[in-house]
Amino acid sequence: MTCTEKGWYPPPICVRVDVSCVNPPRVKNAVIQSERPRYQNGERVRYECIGTYDILGDVDVTCLNGTWTKAPQCKDSPGKCGPSPTIDNGGITSLLTPVYPLRSIVGYQCQAYYELQGNRNNVGENGEWAEPPKCLETCEISEEMMKKHNIQLKWTTSKKLYSKTQDHIEFICKRGYHPVTPYRTFRTACQEGKVVYPRCGQNTG
């Protein structure tokens, strides 16, 4: 500029500088919520740690005059557990979360006609879950099957019986029939929804 009789010439011009921000800082083991390609001055970006990692520092960074404030860190938190194991033919009765604190307990239950085998409650220790229980199918002994094999239940007259896995079931021949299969087969057990039935044949003579 030059000092003239009328003042400084040419007069200064203020040009607006772009103070927006792009490319928020990348944080290991973290994701950015609702990420966009550009942010205006004063806007914030929020971070969320994944898995069992905990955030260290502010969860937000701010765009200030074209630069970002200091980003947080995601540190591994020993002892925490990820999602609890699922089981077939059953479900979890506790609140489901992606991360559980040390020594958290989750409860399990089975669907109808399934029997829970193992500990109903599972405990998370040192980042790992114990072995979850299993849901084993129960056995249904129906009148139709007993009629087909000429047998009946030894200790009950019920037309239907539900038996748990490994429970013993005893049969006898109906009146007028004799064993066809060995005597040991008349005392059998439910094996995860399946039963091997003994057979009886009609007496002759």
PDB file of C-alpha atoms in Angstrom, residues 40-182:
ATOM      1  CA  GLN A  40     -17.621 -26.646   9.669  1.00  0.00           C
ATOM      2  CA  ASN A  41     -15.693 -24.665  12.256  1.00  0.00           C
ATOM      3  CA  GLY A  42     -16.925 -25.584  15.732  1.00  0.00           C
ATOM      4  CA  GLU A  43     -18.458 -28.925  14.730  1.00  0.00           C
ATOM      5  CA  ARG A  44     -17.573 -32.060  16.675  1.00  0.00           C
ATOM      6  CA  VAL A  45     -16.855 -35.678  15.844  1.00  0.00           C
ATOM      7  CA  ARG A  46     -17.617 -38.454  18.332  1.00  0.00           C
ATOM      8  CA  TYR A  47     -15.617 -41.679  18.677  1.00  0.00           C
ATOM      9  CA  GLU A  48     -16.756 -45.062  19.958  1.00  0.00           C
ATOM     10  CA  CYS A  49     -14.348 -47.835  20.953  1.00  0.00           C
ATOM     11  CA  ILE A  50     -15.027 -51.306  19.600  1.00  0.00           C
ATOM     12  CA  GLY A  51     -15.110 -54.658  21.411  1.00  0.00           C
ATOM     13  CA  THR A  52     -13.672 -54.640  24.925  1.00  0.00           C
ATOM     14  CA  TYR A  53     -11.683 -51.418  24.483  1.00  0.00           C
ATOM     15  CA  ASP A  54     -12.271 -48.393  26.733  1.00  0.00           C
ATOM     16  CA  ILE A  55     -11.941 -44.780  25.625  1.00  0.00           C
ATOM     17  CA  LEU A  56      -9.175 -42.674  27.141  1.00  0.00           C
ATOM     18  CA  GLY A  57      -9.653 -38.899  26.779  1.00  0.00           C
ATOM     19  CA  ASP A  58     -12.585 -36.901  25.406  1.00  0.00           C
ATOM     20  CA  VAL A  59     -14.987 -38.855  23.229  1.00  0.00           C
ATOM     21  CA  ASP A  60     -15.307 -35.807  20.962  1.00  0.00           C
ATOM     22  CA  VAL A  61     -12.822 -33.841  18.833  1.00  0.00           C
ATOM     23  CA  THR A  62     -13.659 -30.345  17.601  1.00  0.00           C
ATOM     24  CA  CYS A  63     -12.892 -28.539  14.350  1.00  0.00           C
ATOM     25  CA  LEU A  64     -11.183 -25.273  15.337  1.00  0.00           C
ATOM     26  CA  ASN A  65      -9.973 -22.941  12.580  1.00  0.00           C
ATOM     27  CA  GLY A  66      -9.316 -25.761  10.166  1.00  0.00           C
ATOM     28  CA  THR A  67      -7.613 -28.168  12.565  1.00  0.00           C
ATOM     29  CA  TRP A  68      -8.822 -30.863  14.922  1.00  0.00           C
ATOM     30  CA  THR A  69      -8.399 -30.925  18.675  1.00  0.00           C
ATOM     31  CA  LYS A  70      -6.591 -33.866  20.286  1.00  0.00           C
ATOM     32  CA  ALA A  71      -8.148 -37.253  19.570  1.00  0.00           C
ATOM     33  CA  PRO A  72      -8.818 -39.893  22.277  1.00  0.00           C
ATOM     34  CA  GLN A  73      -7.295 -43.368  22.502  1.00  0.00           C
ATOM     35  CA  CYS A  74      -8.939 -46.772  22.842  1.00  0.00           C
ATOM     36  CA  LYS A  75      -7.148 -48.963  25.353  1.00  0.00           C
ATOM     37  CA  ASP A  76      -7.761 -52.645  25.982  1.00  0.00           C
ATOM     38  CA  SER A  77      -9.529 -53.278  29.274  1.00  0.00           C
ATOM     39  CA  PRO A  78      -8.329 -56.592  30.774  1.00  0.00           C
ATOM     40  CA  GLY A  79     -10.986 -58.865  32.166  1.00  0.00           C
ATOM     41  CA  LYS A  80     -13.935 -57.698  30.131  1.00  0.00           C
ATOM     42  CA  CYS A  81     -15.854 -60.156  27.964  1.00  0.00           C
ATOM     43  CA  GLY A  82     -17.443 -59.767  24.568  1.00  0.00           C
ATOM     44  CA  PRO A  83     -20.919 -61.032  23.627  1.00  0.00           C
ATOM     45  CA  SER A  84     -22.054 -64.048  25.649  1.00  0.00           C
ATOM     46  CA  PRO A  85     -22.187 -67.425  23.836  1.00  0.00           C
ATOM     47  CA  THR A  86     -25.485 -68.492  22.274  1.00  0.00           C
ATOM     48  CA  ILE A  87     -26.962 -71.987  22.585  1.00  0.00           C
ATOM     49  CA  ASP A  88     -29.099 -74.099  20.268  1.00  0.00           C
ATOM     50  CA  ASN A  89     -32.778 -74.514  21.206  1.00  0.00           C
ATOM     51  CA  GLY A  90     -32.463 -71.960  23.997  1.00  0.00           C
ATOM     52  CA  GLY A  91     -31.745 -68.339  24.803  1.00  0.00           C
ATOM     53  CA  ILE A  92     -30.261 -65.862  27.263  1.00  0.00           C
ATOM     54  CA  THR A  93     -32.479 -64.456  30.008  1.00  0.00           C
ATOM     55  CA  SER A  94     -30.083 -61.627  30.964  1.00  0.00           C
ATOM     56  CA  LEU A  95     -29.712 -58.211  29.333  1.00  0.00           C
ATOM     57  CA  LEU A  96     -27.743 -58.503  26.082  1.00  0.00           C
ATOM     58  CA  THR A  97     -24.804 -56.101  25.663  1.00  0.00           C
ATOM     59  CA  PRO A  98     -21.749 -56.121  23.340  1.00  0.00           C
ATOM     60  CA  VAL A  99     -19.350 -55.919  26.321  1.00  0.00           C
ATOM     61  CA  TYR A 100     -19.681 -57.296  29.854  1.00  0.00           C
ATOM     62  CA  PRO A 101     -17.672 -56.230  32.935  1.00  0.00           C
ATOM     63  CA  LEU A 102     -15.404 -58.672  34.747  1.00  0.00           C
ATOM     64  CA  ARG A 103     -17.286 -61.525  36.500  1.00  0.00           C
ATOM     65  CA  SER A 104     -20.565 -60.770  34.759  1.00  0.00           C
ATOM     66  CA  ILE A 105     -23.184 -63.520  34.899  1.00  0.00           C
ATOM     67  CA  VAL A 106     -25.668 -64.375  32.153  1.00  0.00           C
ATOM     68  CA  GLY A 107     -28.567 -66.787  32.558  1.00  0.00           C
ATOM     69  CA  TYR A 108     -29.877 -69.324  30.056  1.00  0.00           C
ATOM     70  CA  GLN A 109     -33.163 -71.119  29.504  1.00  0.00           C
ATOM     71  CA  CYS A 110     -34.336 -73.758  27.033  1.00  0.00           C
ATOM     72  CA  GLN A 111     -37.291 -73.804  24.696  1.00  0.00           C
ATOM     73  CA  ALA A 112     -40.315 -75.973  25.461  1.00  0.00           C
ATOM     74  CA  TYR A 113     -39.640 -79.738  25.420  1.00  0.00           C
ATOM     75  CA  TYR A 114     -35.907 -79.210  25.878  1.00  0.00           C
ATOM     76  CA  GLU A 115     -33.942 -79.885  29.042  1.00  0.00           C
ATOM     77  CA  LEU A 116     -31.072 -77.694  30.207  1.00  0.00           C
ATOM     78  CA  GLN A 117     -27.866 -79.622  30.875  1.00  0.00           C
ATOM     79  CA  GLY A 118     -25.054 -77.803  32.668  1.00  0.00           C
ATOM     80  CA  ASN A 119     -24.907 -74.618  34.715  1.00  0.00           C
ATOM     81  CA  ARG A 120     -27.868 -72.314  34.076  1.00  0.00           C
ATOM     82  CA  ASN A 121     -25.630 -69.297  34.784  1.00  0.00           C
ATOM     83  CA  ASN A 122     -22.436 -68.547  32.861  1.00  0.00           C
ATOM     84  CA  VAL A 123     -19.657 -66.363  34.315  1.00  0.00           C
ATOM     85  CA  GLY A 124     -17.217 -64.186  32.367  1.00  0.00           C
ATOM     86  CA  GLU A 125     -13.635 -64.273  33.713  1.00  0.00           C
ATOM     87  CA  ASN A 126     -10.445 -62.726  32.301  1.00  0.00           C
ATOM     88  CA  GLY A 127     -12.017 -61.898  28.964  1.00  0.00           C
ATOM     89  CA  GLU A 128     -13.507 -65.351  28.363  1.00  0.00           C
ATOM     90  CA  TRP A 129     -16.797 -67.087  29.051  1.00  0.00           C
ATOM     91  CA  ALA A 130     -17.093 -70.487  30.673  1.00  0.00           C
ATOM     92  CA  GLU A 131     -18.640 -73.363  28.717  1.00  0.00           C
ATOM     93  CA  PRO A 132     -22.358 -72.564  28.249  1.00  0.00           C
ATOM     94  CA  PRO A 133     -25.049 -75.155  29.027  1.00  0.00           C
ATOM     95  CA  LYS A 134     -26.818 -77.254  26.387  1.00  0.00           C
ATOM     96  CA  CYS A 135     -30.499 -77.729  25.644  1.00  0.00           C
ATOM     97  CA  LEU A 136     -31.194 -81.406  25.078  1.00  0.00           C
ATOM     98  CA  GLU A 137     -34.367 -82.616  23.446  1.00  0.00           C
ATOM     99  CA  THR A 138     -36.730 -84.621  25.653  1.00  0.00           C
ATOM    100  CA  CYS A 139     -38.311 -87.875  24.518  1.00  0.00           C
ATOM    101  CA  GLU A 140     -42.004 -88.344  23.900  1.00  0.00           C
ATOM    102  CA  ILE A 141     -43.305 -91.897  24.233  1.00  0.00           C
ATOM    103  CA  SER A 142     -46.707 -92.039  22.597  1.00  0.00           C
ATOM    104  CA  GLU A 143     -49.521 -94.584  22.611  1.00  0.00           C
ATOM    105  CA  GLU A 144     -49.131 -95.021  18.843  1.00  0.00           C
ATOM    106  CA  MET A 145     -45.513 -96.202  19.137  1.00  0.00           C
ATOM    107  CA  MET A 146     -46.295 -98.559  22.023  1.00  0.00           C
ATOM    108  CA  LYS A 147     -49.223-100.051  20.092  1.00  0.00           C
ATOM    109  CA  LYS A 148     -46.986-100.647  17.084  1.00  0.00           C
ATOM    110  CA  HIS A 149     -44.467-102.541  19.236  1.00  0.00           C
ATOM    111  CA  ASN A 150     -47.112-104.355  21.372  1.00  0.00           C
ATOM    112  CA  ILE A 151     -45.711-102.854  24.575  1.00  0.00           C
ATOM    113  CA  GLN A 152     -46.802-100.616  27.416  1.00  0.00           C
ATOM    114  CA  LEU A 153     -45.117 -98.617  30.142  1.00  0.00           C
ATOM    115  CA  LYS A 154     -44.303-100.686  33.197  1.00  0.00           C
ATOM    116  CA  TRP A 155     -44.970 -98.121  35.891  1.00  0.00           C
ATOM    117  CA  THR A 156     -47.713 -95.880  34.507  1.00  0.00           C
ATOM    118  CA  THR A 157     -50.862 -96.092  32.398  1.00  0.00           C
ATOM    119  CA  SER A 158     -50.379 -92.670  30.808  1.00  0.00           C
ATOM    120  CA  LYS A 159     -50.869 -92.589  27.059  1.00  0.00           C
ATOM    121  CA  LYS A 160     -48.053 -90.065  26.705  1.00  0.00           C
ATOM    122  CA  LEU A 161     -44.880 -89.592  28.663  1.00  0.00           C
ATOM    123  CA  TYR A 162     -42.103 -87.021  28.378  1.00  0.00           C
ATOM    124  CA  SER A 163     -38.713 -88.223  29.538  1.00  0.00           C
ATOM    125  CA  LYS A 164     -35.472 -86.304  30.017  1.00  0.00           C
ATOM    126  CA  THR A 165     -32.174 -87.300  28.437  1.00  0.00           C
ATOM    127  CA  GLN A 166     -30.535 -90.201  30.298  1.00  0.00           C
ATOM    128  CA  ASP A 167     -33.758 -90.943  32.213  1.00  0.00           C
ATOM    129  CA  HIS A 168     -34.595 -94.652  32.164  1.00  0.00           C
ATOM    130  CA  ILE A 169     -37.882 -95.922  30.781  1.00  0.00           C
ATOM    131  CA  GLU A 170     -39.188 -99.427  31.420  1.00  0.00           C
ATOM    132  CA  PHE A 171     -41.599-101.333  29.183  1.00  0.00           C
ATOM    133  CA  ILE A 172     -43.458-104.626  29.410  1.00  0.00           C
ATOM    134  CA  CYS A 173     -45.316-106.659  26.816  1.00  0.00           C
ATOM    135  CA  LYS A 174     -49.044-106.238  26.537  1.00  0.00           C
ATOM    136  CA  ARG A 175     -51.184-109.146  27.743  1.00  0.00           C
ATOM    137  CA  GLY A 176     -51.037-112.005  25.263  1.00  0.00           C
ATOM    138  CA  TYR A 177     -47.636-111.001  23.842  1.00  0.00           C
ATOM    139  CA  HIS A 178     -44.068-112.167  24.546  1.00  0.00           C
ATOM    140  CA  PRO A 179     -40.658-110.439  24.163  1.00  0.00           C
ATOM    141  CA  VAL A 180     -39.062-110.541  20.715  1.00  0.00           C
ATOM    142  CA  THR A 181     -36.065-108.354  21.518  1.00  0.00           C
ATOM    143  CA  PRO A 182     -33.719-109.219  24.453  1.00  0.00           C
TER     144      PRO A 182
END
